[in-house]
Each structure stands twice: as C-alpha cells, then as structure tokens.
Amino acid sequence: MVSIRVLVLAAVAAAGRAAGMFDGDSAVRQLTPTNFDLVLERTSQPTFVKFYAPWCGHCQTLEPEYERAATRTHGVAKFYAVNCDVESNRGLCARYNVQGFPTLKVFTEKRTKRGSRRAVDYQGARKASAMAKYARSMLPSLSTKLSADGLDTFVTGTQLPKAVLLTERSKPGDLWRGVAAHFDRKVQLAHIVNPDSATLERLGVDKLPAIVVFPEHTDPSVAELYTGESKYLPLAKFIHATAIARKPVRQSKAQTNPVALDVQQIETQADLERVCISPAGSSPVPILCVIGVIALEPEFEESRAEHAQVVTVLESVLSGQRLRSPHAPTQPNSNSDDYDEVEGDSSADDTSEPSPPLRVAWVNALSAAGQQVRAMFGLSDDLPTAVAVSPRKHAAAPYHGAFTRANMLDWADQCYEGRGMRRIAGELIISGKQEAGHDEL
C-alpha cells in the first residue's frame, strides 16, 4: 500500500513541475512578448516553440520529451516555450492562433519582407526522436560550395565577415550547417572540398577538416585558423569573437581622427557627454545618438544572454548606418504630420566638416542612469526599448514596437530623416553613479 506521505510528496512534485516547466538548467528557454521577436530574429536554425499551460496534463507529459529533443539537437535547432497561462503572454499566444495545449510551432529560415520568420504547425509524433529528426530535416543549407580559386572572390564579395570550412567530405555535416544557420545574415559561411596544397599552405592548415575565419572583407590575407574542438559551442564562440565582436576602427577620407564604431555603455553624465553630446578631441557632435535601454542583471546567465542579443540588434543599427554620407542632411522633416519642428543652430549643420552620422549606446534600465533616461524621454516600461536623440536639434524620438533588427533599422532611418523627432524639454542631464543610494550593476 502506498502511504499518504508518498502520495503527498508525489502531488507536490507534480505541482512543482507544472508551475515551473523548463526552469533552472533546462535546455529550453522561456519566451515572453518582450524577447520573442528578438530571439527568433537572431537565428535561422529550425526553432520549435511550445505554447503551453502549466496545468495541462498533455503539456506535462510532453515536457521531458521536449527537453530531450532540445538537448539532442543542440547546435542544430532551438527549442523555446511560451506559458500562455501568464496574462502578459496571452496576446502572443493569440497572435499565433493557439487554441489548445500544447501547440507546437516550428519557425523556418524563410522570412517575410520585414524579416520576421515564418512558422508552420508541427504535426509529428510528440517524441524526442521524432522532433529531433524533424528539426534536422528542416535545417537549411546556407554554406556556399567554393573552389579554391574562388576563395578570394568570396571573401571580398560582400561586406560581411566570412568563415570557410576546408574538408574532405563531399558535403558539410549538421554541425557546419547549424553554425551557418546560426550566423545567417551576420557571417557568410562556405566550404571547400579537397582543397589543394597551395591553399592549405597559404592558410596555415596542416590537416583536415579545418575552419578559417576572414574578419575583413577587404583583405583575404587576414585569416584566423580555428584550433578548438569540433563542437558547436566553442566553434560558435570563436566565430563570434573573431568575426563579429572584433570592431575595426573605420574612418572616411576626410577625417583625420577615426571614430570608433561600437556600442558603448552610459552610466554617468560624463558618459552621456562623451558619447552623444560633446565627443572628445576634434570629433564633431553626432547627428543622431541611439540609446538602448536594457535590463541587465549580470549575476544571471539568462539576463546576460538577453543583454547580448539586444546589443547585437544595436550593433546592426550602427552597421546599417555606417555607409551614410557624412554630409547627409539632418534637417527636421517639417512635412511630417507627427513632427514638431525643432529650431536649430544653422552653424551646427555646417557641412564643411564631415561628422559621424550615428552613435549607439546602451544604459542599464535597472540603474539610476537608466531610470533617469526612461523618465526624461517618457519611455515605455516594456523592455528592451530605445530613444533616438539629436544633440544638434535638441530633439528626441522614443522607440515603439518589437525590438528586432528590421524594425530598429526602419526606425533609425526615420529618425535620421527627422520624422518623429520632438523637442526635448530641459537639459540632457543624468546623475548616474553620482546619485547617492544606488548601486550600479
């Protein structure tokens, strides 16, 4: 006979599982309306999303199978979950027409014109092996097959950094295809089958397979050889560190002082002045300064990961504006219905001196500086968010909408053209770390 104590403990354990699906060290991450579009936009790997309710018996039955599928396909596919029992998530569940639990959607590499990923209903067996097999079958082939003679042309073909697999296999395996899908639209990947000895010697390769990263599209001679394990995580970290995190300093022909193009943190008034208002040295005041507002709790791994995702979006905004003419107009668009014309000092728009078109920074929403920025510009409590500031025109435009690369680029373009910018009341002043009683993270 089963004791009452055993039954009670079993019931408590079941209730705990229902209330806390995919918590702790789970391979499945929870999504909310705040991070849903941002997370999905960053990858082209097949992405499962489980829409569930914690009280649902079928959802509880599926949980261990879903967890195993996520573990088995690490580096090839992504597995996420949305708790539709949470009030703030219900609009997201309605958006995908969730009418029963659990509902499984798979997001493919195919995208809309706005960059959002297309979803299909998963109709297969609710077993780990079936879901993992389906995920692998949906993995796109985004690595370009090259000949050794075509390597230099590939490296210099677009402005994206490149990564190339040198292999004896006739086609790349799931690991390389998964990496290609992960870095889709950020790094271009290719593979060369049976490269000749001259190519191997040039790249410093003594055995196959080998992976070489070309961080600079202008110089095929700059190459970094990967020497780590043939595993997804160390390889992805190497490509990110070598091709994306490395930010070269660029300058226009007319500039004597290069402007570092990176996303900087604002913690104090001095930071705000340095980045947005009065750059040091002879660097002119930027035409536009975009400040991302991000909640970062560095002691939590998930918070650090989401912070990195938001910074990647901000980096894409910066990259998307790099090629703007330094003499591009900054005049407010007085024909815009939603624009309050801002008077400016015409001397500030003197085009005889080139100026950086855009600066991008971020501020921690949980810090004193972040709270003051949010209050100053009337920003939404939904995070992440952003504000575009024109120091020359003393104007600003808050960001509204999903924090995705496509949306942010469109918004930055509109702000750059003067649309949506409104006069700032008062001075751009934050106290940041100087405010007593606040501990900065």
PDB file of C-alpha atoms in Angstrom, residues 20 81 146 199 231 243 304 341 353 378 382 385 415 425 427 431:
ATOM      1  CA  GLY A  20       7.933  25.632 -13.165  1.00  0.00           C
ATOM      2  CA  ALA A  81       8.396  27.672 -24.694  1.00  0.00           C
ATOM      3  CA  LEU A 146      33.547  27.043 -53.335  1.00  0.00           C
ATOM      4  CA  THR A 199      45.589  26.784 -50.477  1.00  0.00           C
ATOM      5  CA  LYS A 231      31.814  21.112 -31.182  1.00  0.00           C
ATOM      6  CA  ALA A 243      34.207  37.956 -36.947  1.00  0.00           C
ATOM      7  CA  ARG A 304      23.473  38.305 -19.751  1.00  0.00           C
ATOM      8  CA  GLU A 341       9.554  71.343 -35.947  1.00  0.00           C
ATOM      9  CA  GLU A 353      33.235  69.261 -41.765  1.00  0.00           C
ATOM     10  CA  GLY A 378       8.860  59.085 -21.232  1.00  0.00           C
ATOM     11  CA  ASP A 382       8.315  47.329 -21.792  1.00  0.00           C
ATOM     12  CA  THR A 385      13.376  49.902 -25.594  1.00  0.00           C
ATOM     13  CA  CYS A 415      14.736  59.464 -37.096  1.00  0.00           C
ATOM     14  CA  ALA A 425      12.085  69.921 -22.606  1.00  0.00           C
ATOM     15  CA  GLU A 427      18.654  69.750 -20.488  1.00  0.00           C
ATOM     16  CA  SER A 431      23.315  61.861 -12.396  1.00  0.00           C
TER      17      SER A 431
END
